[in-house]
Amino acid sequence: MDTGFDLREHGGVDVFLRDCPTRAVLEVIASKWTMLVLVALEDGRPMRFTELRRRLDGVTQKVLTSTLRSLEREGLLAREVYPTVPPRVEYRLTGLGREVGALIQHITDWSQANIGTIRAARENFDARTAEQHQDPGPVRR
């Protein structure tokens, strides 16, 4: 079965294969909290942990910590610790992080511009689904 152009034949990777290393990157980037951190930091201004947590309504300390570590590990985020008492830690996007942050910002803008259409589609789908699952009445034998 032909699944399309296979980049492995040309020295590349194929994201559709389970062992493709780019899948791990996509997993990190596709996370809701990752996307929101990238957008929050996209303007280039460094932010402290508490600033980010306040900005990202609903994120837990544990999830934000994990998200920031993942982004730092992938090279998308830089963490700088200042030798003060208590230590001050700031987070900012790297060049690579700014690139993907700009892409995510476009997705965010698109989502906001189309939310009315998306909500209408959801309501339409839900109404159709509810009609299909209504009790059809007694079963004839």
mmCIF file of N, CA and C in Angstrom:
data_model
loop_
_atom_site.group_PDB
_atom_site.id
_atom_site.type_symbol
_atom_site.label_atom_id
_atom_site.label_comp_id
_atom_site.label_asym_id
_atom_site.label_seq_id
_atom_site.Cartn_x
_atom_site.Cartn_y
_atom_site.Cartn_z
ATOM 1 N N MET A 1 0.852 -1.176 0.000
ATOM 2 C CA MET A 1 0.000 0.000 0.000
ATOM 3 C C MET A 1 0.896 1.237 0.000
ATOM 4 N N ASP A 2 0.663 2.123 -0.933
ATOM 5 C CA ASP A 2 1.444 3.349 -1.041
ATOM 6 C C ASP A 2 0.865 4.390 -0.095
ATOM 7 N N THR A 3 1.711 4.900 0.832
ATOM 8 C CA THR A 3 1.243 5.907 1.789
ATOM 9 C C THR A 3 1.735 7.300 1.433
ATOM 10 N N GLY A 4 2.330 7.463 0.268
ATOM 11 C CA GLY A 4 2.798 8.783 -0.140
ATOM 12 C C GLY A 4 4.301 8.816 -0.266
ATOM 13 N N PHE A 5 4.822 9.982 -0.375
ATOM 14 C CA PHE A 5 6.246 10.217 -0.552
ATOM 15 C C PHE A 5 7.011 9.858 0.716
ATOM 16 N N ASP A 6 7.997 8.997 0.618
ATOM 17 C CA ASP A 6 8.776 8.560 1.772
ATOM 18 C C ASP A 6 10.091 9.316 1.796
ATOM 19 N N LEU A 7 10.213 10.240 2.728
ATOM 20 C CA LEU A 7 11.408 11.079 2.819
ATOM 21 C C LEU A 7 12.657 10.300 3.213
ATOM 22 N N ARG A 8 12.484 9.141 3.814
ATOM 23 C CA ARG A 8 13.664 8.358 4.218
ATOM 24 C C ARG A 8 14.524 8.014 3.024
ATOM 25 N N GLU A 9 13.890 7.848 1.884
ATOM 26 C CA GLU A 9 14.647 7.534 0.674
ATOM 27 C C GLU A 9 15.557 8.684 0.259
ATOM 28 N N HIS A 10 15.292 9.857 0.772
ATOM 29 C CA HIS A 10 16.034 11.056 0.387
ATOM 30 C C HIS A 10 16.777 11.674 1.563
ATOM 31 N N GLY A 11 17.049 10.861 2.586
ATOM 32 C CA GLY A 11 17.828 11.326 3.733
ATOM 33 C C GLY A 11 17.023 12.089 4.770
ATOM 34 N N GLY A 12 15.718 12.113 4.639
ATOM 35 C CA GLY A 12 14.878 12.842 5.579
ATOM 36 C C GLY A 12 14.206 11.925 6.567
ATOM 37 N N VAL A 13 13.205 12.448 7.228
ATOM 38 C CA VAL A 13 12.429 11.678 8.196
ATOM 39 C C VAL A 13 10.998 11.589 7.685
ATOM 40 N N ASP A 14 10.241 10.669 8.235
ATOM 41 C CA ASP A 14 8.854 10.500 7.844
ATOM 42 C C ASP A 14 7.991 10.532 9.102
ATOM 43 N N VAL A 15 7.317 11.634 9.327
ATOM 44 C CA VAL A 15 6.548 11.860 10.544
ATOM 45 C C VAL A 15 5.426 10.838 10.734
ATOM 46 N N PHE A 16 5.046 10.161 9.682
ATOM 47 C CA PHE A 16 3.978 9.180 9.795
ATOM 48 C C PHE A 16 4.465 7.837 10.352
ATOM 49 N N LEU A 17 5.764 7.674 10.496
ATOM 50 C CA LEU A 17 6.306 6.447 11.078
ATOM 51 C C LEU A 17 6.439 6.611 12.587
ATOM 52 N N ARG A 18 6.086 5.563 13.334
ATOM 53 C CA ARG A 18 6.048 5.652 14.793
ATOM 54 C C ARG A 18 7.387 5.992 15.433
ATOM 55 N N ASP A 19 8.505 5.625 14.811
ATOM 56 C CA ASP A 19 9.808 5.900 15.417
ATOM 57 C C ASP A 19 10.461 7.177 14.886
ATOM 58 N N CYS A 20 9.708 7.987 14.185
ATOM 59 C CA CYS A 20 10.246 9.241 13.656
ATOM 60 C C CYS A 20 10.500 10.215 14.811
ATOM 61 N N PRO A 21 11.704 10.776 14.895
ATOM 62 C CA PRO A 21 12.024 11.669 16.017
ATOM 63 C C PRO A 21 11.208 12.959 16.035
ATOM 64 N N THR A 22 10.674 13.362 14.903
ATOM 65 C CA THR A 22 9.881 14.595 14.908
ATOM 66 C C THR A 22 8.540 14.409 15.606
ATOM 67 N N ARG A 23 8.094 13.185 15.748
ATOM 68 C CA ARG A 23 6.844 12.951 16.483
ATOM 69 C C ARG A 23 6.961 13.406 17.931
ATOM 70 N N ALA A 24 8.101 13.177 18.542
ATOM 71 C CA ALA A 24 8.299 13.603 19.931
ATOM 72 C C ALA A 24 8.215 15.123 20.041
ATOM 73 N N VAL A 25 8.761 15.809 19.055
ATOM 74 C CA VAL A 25 8.697 17.273 19.039
ATOM 75 C C VAL A 25 7.242 17.718 18.873
ATOM 76 N N LEU A 26 6.528 17.073 17.963
ATOM 77 C CA LEU A 26 5.121 17.415 17.751
ATOM 78 C C LEU A 26 4.289 17.170 19.004
ATOM 79 N N GLU A 27 4.600 16.107 19.730
ATOM 80 C CA GLU A 27 3.884 15.833 20.983
ATOM 81 C C GLU A 27 4.043 16.976 21.961
ATOM 82 N N VAL A 28 5.259 17.499 22.079
ATOM 83 C CA VAL A 28 5.510 18.619 22.992
ATOM 84 C C VAL A 28 4.770 19.859 22.516
ATOM 85 N N ILE A 29 4.916 20.196 21.254
ATOM 86 C CA ILE A 29 4.340 21.426 20.716
ATOM 87 C C ILE A 29 2.814 21.386 20.715
ATOM 88 N N ALA A 30 2.222 20.232 20.482
ATOM 89 C CA ALA A 30 0.772 20.127 20.362
ATOM 90 C C ALA A 30 0.041 20.192 21.694
ATOM 91 N N SER A 31 0.745 20.191 22.792
ATOM 92 C CA SER A 31 0.106 20.288 24.102
ATOM 93 C C SER A 31 -0.528 21.664 24.283
ATOM 94 N N LYS A 32 -1.726 21.679 24.841
ATOM 95 C CA LYS A 32 -2.425 22.944 25.088
ATOM 96 C C LYS A 32 -1.573 23.903 25.907
ATOM 97 N N TRP A 33 -0.965 23.416 26.982
ATOM 98 C CA TRP A 33 -0.200 24.311 27.854
ATOM 99 C C TRP A 33 1.079 24.774 27.182
ATOM 100 N N THR A 34 1.708 23.913 26.390
ATOM 101 C CA THR A 34 2.890 24.332 25.631
ATOM 102 C C THR A 34 2.528 25.460 24.689
ATOM 103 N N MET A 35 1.435 25.285 23.968
ATOM 104 C CA MET A 35 1.022 26.311 23.017
ATOM 105 C C MET A 35 0.765 27.636 23.725
ATOM 106 N N LEU A 36 0.111 27.575 24.872
ATOM 107 C CA LEU A 36 -0.191 28.808 25.599
ATOM 108 C C LEU A 36 1.068 29.463 26.171
ATOM 109 N N VAL A 37 2.028 28.675 26.646
ATOM 110 C CA VAL A 37 3.300 29.240 27.120
ATOM 111 C C VAL A 37 4.020 29.923 25.960
ATOM 112 N N LEU A 38 4.060 29.267 24.807
ATOM 113 C CA LEU A 38 4.730 29.847 23.642
ATOM 114 C C LEU A 38 4.105 31.179 23.240
ATOM 115 N N VAL A 39 2.788 31.250 23.275
ATOM 116 C CA VAL A 39 2.109 32.498 22.920
ATOM 117 C C VAL A 39 2.355 33.562 23.999
ATOM 118 N N ALA A 40 2.327 33.156 25.262
ATOM 119 C CA ALA A 40 2.543 34.112 26.352
ATOM 120 C C ALA A 40 3.933 34.745 26.281
ATOM 121 N N LEU A 41 4.921 33.976 25.848
ATOM 122 C CA LEU A 41 6.303 34.468 25.784
ATOM 123 C C LEU A 41 6.681 34.990 24.404
ATOM 124 N N GLU A 42 5.771 34.909 23.461
ATOM 125 C CA GLU A 42 6.077 35.217 22.064
ATOM 126 C C GLU A 42 6.490 36.666 21.836
ATOM 127 N N ASP A 43 6.093 37.581 22.716
ATOM 128 C CA ASP A 43 6.451 38.991 22.520
ATOM 129 C C ASP A 43 7.912 39.284 22.856
ATOM 130 N N GLY A 44 8.637 38.279 23.364
ATOM 131 C CA GLY A 44 10.061 38.441 23.630
ATOM 132 C C GLY A 44 10.398 38.876 25.039
ATOM 133 N N ARG A 45 9.402 39.266 25.801
ATOM 134 C CA ARG A 45 9.639 39.708 27.177
ATOM 135 C C ARG A 45 9.782 38.495 28.093
ATOM 136 N N PRO A 46 10.889 38.437 28.867
ATOM 137 C CA PRO A 46 11.031 37.311 29.806
ATOM 138 C C PRO A 46 9.967 37.400 30.900
ATOM 139 N N MET A 47 9.566 36.257 31.389
ATOM 140 C CA MET A 47 8.566 36.207 32.453
ATOM 141 C C MET A 47 9.022 35.268 33.555
ATOM 142 N N ARG A 48 8.613 35.592 34.759
ATOM 143 C CA ARG A 48 8.875 34.718 35.895
ATOM 144 C C ARG A 48 7.771 33.674 35.985
ATOM 145 N N PHE A 49 8.038 32.623 36.744
ATOM 146 C CA PHE A 49 7.101 31.505 36.878
ATOM 147 C C PHE A 49 5.725 31.994 37.332
ATOM 148 N N THR A 50 5.695 32.839 38.366
ATOM 149 C CA THR A 50 4.405 33.294 38.893
ATOM 150 C C THR A 50 3.654 34.149 37.875
ATOM 151 N N GLU A 51 4.367 34.919 37.064
ATOM 152 C CA GLU A 51 3.721 35.699 36.007
ATOM 153 C C GLU A 51 3.058 34.769 34.995
ATOM 154 N N LEU A 52 3.806 33.743 34.597
ATOM 155 C CA LEU A 52 3.263 32.777 33.638
ATOM 156 C C LEU A 52 2.051 32.055 34.226
ATOM 157 N N ARG A 53 2.150 31.684 35.468
ATOM 158 C CA ARG A 53 1.040 30.948 36.093
ATOM 159 C C ARG A 53 -0.212 31.818 36.177
ATOM 160 N N ARG A 54 -0.036 33.091 36.482
ATOM 161 C CA ARG A 54 -1.190 34.003 36.514
ATOM 162 C C ARG A 54 -1.769 34.194 35.108
ATOM 163 N N ARG A 55 -0.883 34.280 34.127
ATOM 164 C CA ARG A 55 -1.306 34.503 32.736
ATOM 165 C C ARG A 55 -2.084 33.312 32.185
ATOM 166 N N LEU A 56 -1.678 32.095 32.570
ATOM 167 C CA LEU A 56 -2.278 30.864 32.060
ATOM 168 C C LEU A 56 -3.334 30.357 33.035
ATOM 169 N N ASP A 57 -4.467 30.965 32.988
ATOM 170 C CA ASP A 57 -5.550 30.635 33.900
ATOM 171 C C ASP A 57 -5.861 29.149 33.857
ATOM 172 N N GLY A 58 -5.820 28.502 35.031
ATOM 173 C CA GLY A 58 -6.171 27.095 35.126
ATOM 174 C C GLY A 58 -5.002 26.131 35.150
ATOM 175 N N VAL A 59 -3.802 26.590 34.821
ATOM 176 C CA VAL A 59 -2.654 25.681 34.833
ATOM 177 C C VAL A 59 -2.223 25.442 36.283
ATOM 178 N N THR A 60 -1.858 24.201 36.588
ATOM 179 C CA THR A 60 -1.352 23.893 37.924
ATOM 180 C C THR A 60 0.157 24.126 37.961
ATOM 181 N N GLN A 61 0.683 24.264 39.149
ATOM 182 C CA GLN A 61 2.126 24.459 39.315
ATOM 183 C C GLN A 61 2.888 23.276 38.722
ATOM 184 N N LYS A 62 2.384 22.073 38.969
ATOM 185 C CA LYS A 62 3.046 20.861 38.482
ATOM 186 C C LYS A 62 3.072 20.820 36.948
ATOM 187 N N VAL A 63 1.947 21.121 36.319
ATOM 188 C CA VAL A 63 1.866 21.080 34.858
ATOM 189 C C VAL A 63 2.731 22.173 34.239
ATOM 190 N N LEU A 64 2.708 23.366 34.830
ATOM 191 C CA LEU A 64 3.528 24.449 34.292
ATOM 192 C C LEU A 64 5.013 24.118 34.427
ATOM 193 N N THR A 65 5.418 23.586 35.560
ATOM 194 C CA THR A 65 6.814 23.189 35.749
ATOM 195 C C THR A 65 7.223 22.158 34.705
ATOM 196 N N SER A 66 6.394 21.158 34.510
ATOM 197 C CA SER A 66 6.680 20.114 33.527
ATOM 198 C C SER A 66 6.747 20.692 32.115
ATOM 199 N N THR A 67 5.836 21.582 31.786
ATOM 200 C CA THR A 67 5.806 22.204 30.462
ATOM 201 C C THR A 67 7.062 23.022 30.218
ATOM 202 N N LEU A 68 7.453 23.815 31.199
ATOM 203 C CA LEU A 68 8.651 24.649 31.055
ATOM 204 C C LEU A 68 9.902 23.783 30.890
ATOM 205 N N ARG A 69 9.981 22.701 31.638
ATOM 206 C CA ARG A 69 11.130 21.789 31.509
ATOM 207 C C ARG A 69 11.178 21.164 30.124
ATOM 208 N N SER A 70 10.030 20.748 29.616
ATOM 209 C CA SER A 70 9.978 20.152 28.274
ATOM 210 C C SER A 70 10.428 21.152 27.219
ATOM 211 N N LEU A 71 9.955 22.379 27.330
ATOM 212 C CA LEU A 71 10.336 23.406 26.361
ATOM 213 C C LEU A 71 11.825 23.723 26.441
ATOM 214 N N GLU A 72 12.359 23.742 27.647
ATOM 215 C CA GLU A 72 13.802 23.982 27.811
ATOM 216 C C GLU A 72 14.594 22.818 27.213
ATOM 217 N N ARG A 73 14.151 21.606 27.448
ATOM 218 C CA ARG A 73 14.830 20.418 26.923
ATOM 219 C C ARG A 73 14.857 20.406 25.399
ATOM 220 N N GLU A 74 13.778 20.861 24.775
ATOM 221 C CA GLU A 74 13.693 20.890 23.310
ATOM 222 C C GLU A 74 14.432 22.078 22.704
ATOM 223 N N GLY A 75 14.945 22.971 23.549
ATOM 224 C CA GLY A 75 15.676 24.124 23.043
ATOM 225 C C GLY A 75 14.789 25.288 22.633
ATOM 226 N N LEU A 76 13.536 25.268 23.083
ATOM 227 C CA LEU A 76 12.598 26.320 22.724
ATOM 228 C C LEU A 76 12.519 27.421 23.771
ATOM 229 N N LEU A 77 13.029 27.131 24.955
ATOM 230 C CA LEU A 77 12.915 28.051 26.077
ATOM 231 C C LEU A 77 14.256 28.134 26.797
ATOM 232 N N ALA A 78 14.604 29.336 27.244
ATOM 233 C CA ALA A 78 15.812 29.521 28.058
ATOM 234 C C ALA A 78 15.379 29.901 29.467
ATOM 235 N N ARG A 79 16.025 29.306 30.431
ATOM 236 C CA ARG A 79 15.742 29.557 31.855
ATOM 237 C C ARG A 79 16.970 30.227 32.441
ATOM 238 N N GLU A 80 16.774 31.394 33.029
ATOM 239 C CA GLU A 80 17.906 32.107 33.623
ATOM 240 C C GLU A 80 17.646 32.322 35.106
ATOM 241 N N VAL A 81 18.615 31.877 35.912
ATOM 242 C CA VAL A 81 18.522 32.022 37.362
ATOM 243 C C VAL A 81 19.460 33.141 37.789
ATOM 244 N N TYR A 82 18.917 34.110 38.528
ATOM 245 C CA TYR A 82 19.714 35.224 39.029
ATOM 246 C C TYR A 82 20.084 34.949 40.476
ATOM 247 N N PRO A 83 21.346 35.200 40.845
ATOM 248 C CA PRO A 83 21.822 34.877 42.203
ATOM 249 C C PRO A 83 21.353 35.904 43.235
ATOM 250 N N THR A 84 20.073 35.903 43.503
ATOM 251 C CA THR A 84 19.512 36.780 44.524
ATOM 252 C C THR A 84 18.900 35.917 45.607
ATOM 253 N N VAL A 85 18.515 36.546 46.706
ATOM 254 C CA VAL A 85 17.840 35.809 47.777
ATOM 255 C C VAL A 85 16.440 36.386 47.908
ATOM 256 N N PRO A 86 15.412 35.633 47.637
ATOM 257 C CA PRO A 86 15.420 34.291 47.045
ATOM 258 C C PRO A 86 15.831 34.370 45.574
ATOM 259 N N PRO A 87 16.249 33.255 44.987
ATOM 260 C CA PRO A 87 16.677 33.276 43.588
ATOM 261 C C PRO A 87 15.534 33.735 42.672
ATOM 262 N N ARG A 88 15.888 34.531 41.702
ATOM 263 C CA ARG A 88 14.914 34.983 40.699
ATOM 264 C C ARG A 88 15.159 34.176 39.429
ATOM 265 N N VAL A 89 14.100 33.599 38.885
ATOM 266 C CA VAL A 89 14.195 32.785 37.672
ATOM 267 C C VAL A 89 13.288 33.404 36.613
ATOM 268 N N GLU A 90 13.854 33.580 35.421
ATOM 269 C CA GLU A 90 13.081 34.111 34.305
ATOM 270 C C GLU A 90 13.124 33.140 33.133
ATOM 271 N N TYR A 91 12.050 33.141 32.378
ATOM 272 C CA TYR A 91 11.926 32.281 31.206
ATOM 273 C C TYR A 91 11.719 33.158 29.975
ATOM 274 N N ARG A 92 12.377 32.773 28.896
ATOM 275 C CA ARG A 92 12.195 33.484 27.632
ATOM 276 C C ARG A 92 12.364 32.470 26.511
ATOM 277 N N LEU A 93 11.797 32.796 25.360
ATOM 278 C CA LEU A 93 11.928 31.905 24.216
ATOM 279 C C LEU A 93 13.297 32.078 23.569
ATOM 280 N N THR A 94 13.832 30.990 23.070
ATOM 281 C CA THR A 94 15.047 31.031 22.267
ATOM 282 C C THR A 94 14.631 31.434 20.848
ATOM 283 N N GLY A 95 15.585 31.552 19.948
ATOM 284 C CA GLY A 95 15.260 31.846 18.555
ATOM 285 C C GLY A 95 14.328 30.801 17.970
ATOM 286 N N LEU A 96 14.619 29.542 18.259
ATOM 287 C CA LEU A 96 13.776 28.447 17.794
ATOM 288 C C LEU A 96 12.376 28.547 18.409
ATOM 289 N N GLY A 97 12.328 28.902 19.677
ATOM 290 C CA GLY A 97 11.047 29.068 20.358
ATOM 291 C C GLY A 97 10.232 30.215 19.785
ATOM 292 N N ARG A 98 10.919 31.304 19.409
ATOM 293 C CA ARG A 98 10.211 32.438 18.796
ATOM 294 C C ARG A 98 9.621 32.042 17.437
ATOM 295 N N GLU A 99 10.361 31.215 16.699
ATOM 296 C CA GLU A 99 9.848 30.746 15.399
ATOM 297 C C GLU A 99 8.556 29.971 15.572
ATOM 298 N N VAL A 100 8.572 28.977 16.449
ATOM 299 C CA VAL A 100 7.367 28.165 16.639
ATOM 300 C C VAL A 100 6.294 28.978 17.354
ATOM 301 N N GLY A 101 6.696 29.898 18.230
ATOM 302 C CA GLY A 101 5.729 30.765 18.906
ATOM 303 C C GLY A 101 4.950 31.609 17.917
ATOM 304 N N ALA A 102 5.618 32.095 16.883
ATOM 305 C CA ALA A 102 4.938 32.890 15.851
ATOM 306 C C ALA A 102 3.922 32.026 15.096
ATOM 307 N N LEU A 103 4.289 30.780 14.826
ATOM 308 C CA LEU A 103 3.349 29.870 14.160
ATOM 309 C C LEU A 103 2.129 29.611 15.046
ATOM 310 N N ILE A 104 2.376 29.386 16.323
ATOM 311 C CA ILE A 104 1.289 29.131 17.265
ATOM 312 C C ILE A 104 0.412 30.379 17.405
ATOM 313 N N GLN A 105 1.024 31.558 17.367
ATOM 314 C CA GLN A 105 0.245 32.800 17.443
ATOM 315 C C GLN A 105 -0.718 32.897 16.266
ATOM 316 N N HIS A 106 -0.278 32.467 15.085
ATOM 317 C CA HIS A 106 -1.170 32.456 13.920
ATOM 318 C C HIS A 106 -2.352 31.514 14.145
ATOM 319 N N ILE A 107 -2.085 30.358 14.729
ATOM 320 C CA ILE A 107 -3.156 29.404 15.029
ATOM 321 C C ILE A 107 -4.113 29.998 16.052
ATOM 322 N N THR A 108 -3.572 30.680 17.055
ATOM 323 C CA THR A 108 -4.397 31.338 18.068
ATOM 324 C C THR A 108 -5.273 32.409 17.430
ATOM 325 N N ASP A 109 -4.679 33.230 16.564
ATOM 326 C CA ASP A 109 -5.445 34.275 15.872
ATOM 327 C C ASP A 109 -6.553 33.661 15.019
ATOM 328 N N TRP A 110 -6.222 32.587 14.302
ATOM 329 C CA TRP A 110 -7.212 31.904 13.477
ATOM 330 C C TRP A 110 -8.356 31.370 14.354
ATOM 331 N N SER A 111 -7.999 30.769 15.491
ATOM 332 C CA SER A 111 -9.011 30.215 16.401
ATOM 333 C C SER A 111 -9.952 31.303 16.895
ATOM 334 N N GLN A 112 -9.390 32.442 17.277
ATOM 335 C CA GLN A 112 -10.213 33.542 17.780
ATOM 336 C C GLN A 112 -11.091 34.125 16.674
ATOM 337 N N ALA A 113 -10.561 34.216 15.466
ATOM 338 C CA ALA A 113 -11.324 34.776 14.348
ATOM 339 C C ALA A 113 -12.460 33.855 13.917
ATOM 340 N N ASN A 114 -12.321 32.566 14.138
ATOM 341 C CA ASN A 114 -13.299 31.595 13.649
ATOM 342 C C ASN A 114 -14.128 30.926 14.735
ATOM 343 N N ILE A 115 -14.025 31.407 15.972
ATOM 344 C CA ILE A 115 -14.723 30.726 17.058
ATOM 345 C C ILE A 115 -16.235 30.721 16.870
ATOM 346 N N GLY A 116 -16.798 31.777 16.283
ATOM 347 C CA GLY A 116 -18.245 31.801 16.034
ATOM 348 C C GLY A 116 -18.675 30.701 15.087
ATOM 349 N N THR A 117 -17.954 30.528 14.007
ATOM 350 C CA THR A 117 -18.251 29.482 13.029
ATOM 351 C C THR A 117 -18.078 28.100 13.646
ATOM 352 N N ILE A 118 -17.036 27.943 14.436
ATOM 353 C CA ILE A 118 -16.770 26.652 15.087
ATOM 354 C C ILE A 118 -17.877 26.330 16.081
ATOM 355 N N ARG A 119 -18.298 27.321 16.871
ATOM 356 C CA ARG A 119 -19.395 27.082 17.834
ATOM 357 C C ARG A 119 -20.678 26.693 17.111
ATOM 358 N N ALA A 120 -20.976 27.363 15.996
ATOM 359 C CA ALA A 120 -22.182 27.029 15.224
ATOM 360 C C ALA A 120 -22.101 25.602 14.696
ATOM 361 N N ALA A 121 -20.927 25.202 14.212
ATOM 362 C CA ALA A 121 -20.745 23.833 13.712
ATOM 363 C C ALA A 121 -20.938 22.824 14.840
ATOM 364 N N ARG A 122 -20.412 23.131 16.021
ATOM 365 C CA ARG A 122 -20.583 22.236 17.174
ATOM 366 C C ARG A 122 -22.060 22.073 17.513
ATOM 367 N N GLU A 123 -22.776 23.213 17.576
ATOM 368 C CA GLU A 123 -24.199 23.172 17.919
ATOM 369 C C GLU A 123 -24.982 22.372 16.882
ATOM 370 N N ASN A 124 -24.648 22.568 15.612
ATOM 371 C CA ASN A 124 -25.297 21.836 14.531
ATOM 372 C C ASN A 124 -25.031 20.337 14.675
ATOM 373 N N PHE A 125 -23.782 19.983 14.909
ATOM 374 C CA PHE A 125 -23.405 18.571 15.080
ATOM 375 C C PHE A 125 -24.132 17.970 16.281
ATOM 376 N N ASP A 126 -24.098 18.688 17.409
ATOM 377 C CA ASP A 126 -24.738 18.179 18.630
ATOM 378 C C ASP A 126 -26.243 17.984 18.423
ATOM 379 N N ALA A 127 -26.878 18.910 17.711
ATOM 380 C CA ALA A 127 -28.315 18.779 17.447
ATOM 381 C C ALA A 127 -28.594 17.569 16.564
ATOM 382 N N ARG A 128 -27.792 17.376 15.514
ATOM 383 C CA ARG A 128 -27.961 16.205 14.640
ATOM 384 C C ARG A 128 -27.731 14.909 15.406
ATOM 385 N N THR A 129 -26.704 14.893 16.235
ATOM 386 C CA THR A 129 -26.373 13.695 17.013
ATOM 387 C C THR A 129 -27.477 13.378 18.012
ATOM 388 N N ALA A 130 -28.023 14.410 18.648
ATOM 389 C CA ALA A 130 -29.112 14.199 19.618
ATOM 390 C C ALA A 130 -30.342 13.632 18.923
ATOM 391 N N GLU A 131 -30.650 14.139 17.720
ATOM 392 C CA GLU A 131 -31.800 13.625 16.961
ATOM 393 C C GLU A 131 -31.608 12.159 16.608
ATOM 394 N N GLN A 132 -30.389 11.786 16.234
ATOM 395 C CA GLN A 132 -30.101 10.410 15.830
ATOM 396 C C GLN A 132 -30.178 9.442 17.011
ATOM 397 N N HIS A 133 -29.952 9.956 18.215
ATOM 398 C CA HIS A 133 -29.924 9.085 19.386
ATOM 399 C C HIS A 133 -31.196 9.152 20.224
ATOM 400 N N GLN A 134 -32.210 9.837 19.721
ATOM 401 C CA GLN A 134 -33.468 9.866 20.446
ATOM 402 C C GLN A 134 -34.088 8.486 20.432
ATOM 403 N N ASP A 135 -34.852 8.204 21.469
ATOM 404 C CA ASP A 135 -35.514 6.915 21.581
ATOM 405 C C ASP A 135 -36.487 6.740 20.416
ATOM 406 N N PRO A 136 -36.278 5.716 19.578
ATOM 407 C CA PRO A 136 -37.139 5.516 18.403
ATOM 408 C C PRO A 136 -38.513 4.946 18.750
ATOM 409 N N GLY A 137 -38.765 4.700 19.997
ATOM 410 C CA GLY A 137 -40.061 4.128 20.388
ATOM 411 C C GLY A 137 -39.942 2.636 20.610
ATOM 412 N N PRO A 138 -41.088 1.997 20.795
ATOM 413 C CA PRO A 138 -41.051 0.537 21.066
ATOM 414 C C PRO A 138 -40.540 -0.250 19.859
ATOM 415 N N VAL A 139 -39.851 -1.296 20.153
ATOM 416 C CA VAL A 139 -39.327 -2.168 19.120
ATOM 417 C C VAL A 139 -40.433 -3.143 18.719
ATOM 418 N N ARG A 140 -40.691 -3.247 17.418
ATOM 419 C CA ARG A 140 -41.712 -4.183 16.915
ATOM 420 C C ARG A 140 -41.119 -5.567 16.768
ATOM 421 N N ARG A 141 -41.911 -6.536 17.126
ATOM 422 C CA ARG A 141 -41.455 -7.930 16.991
ATOM 423 C C ARG A 141 -42.320 -8.677 16.070
#
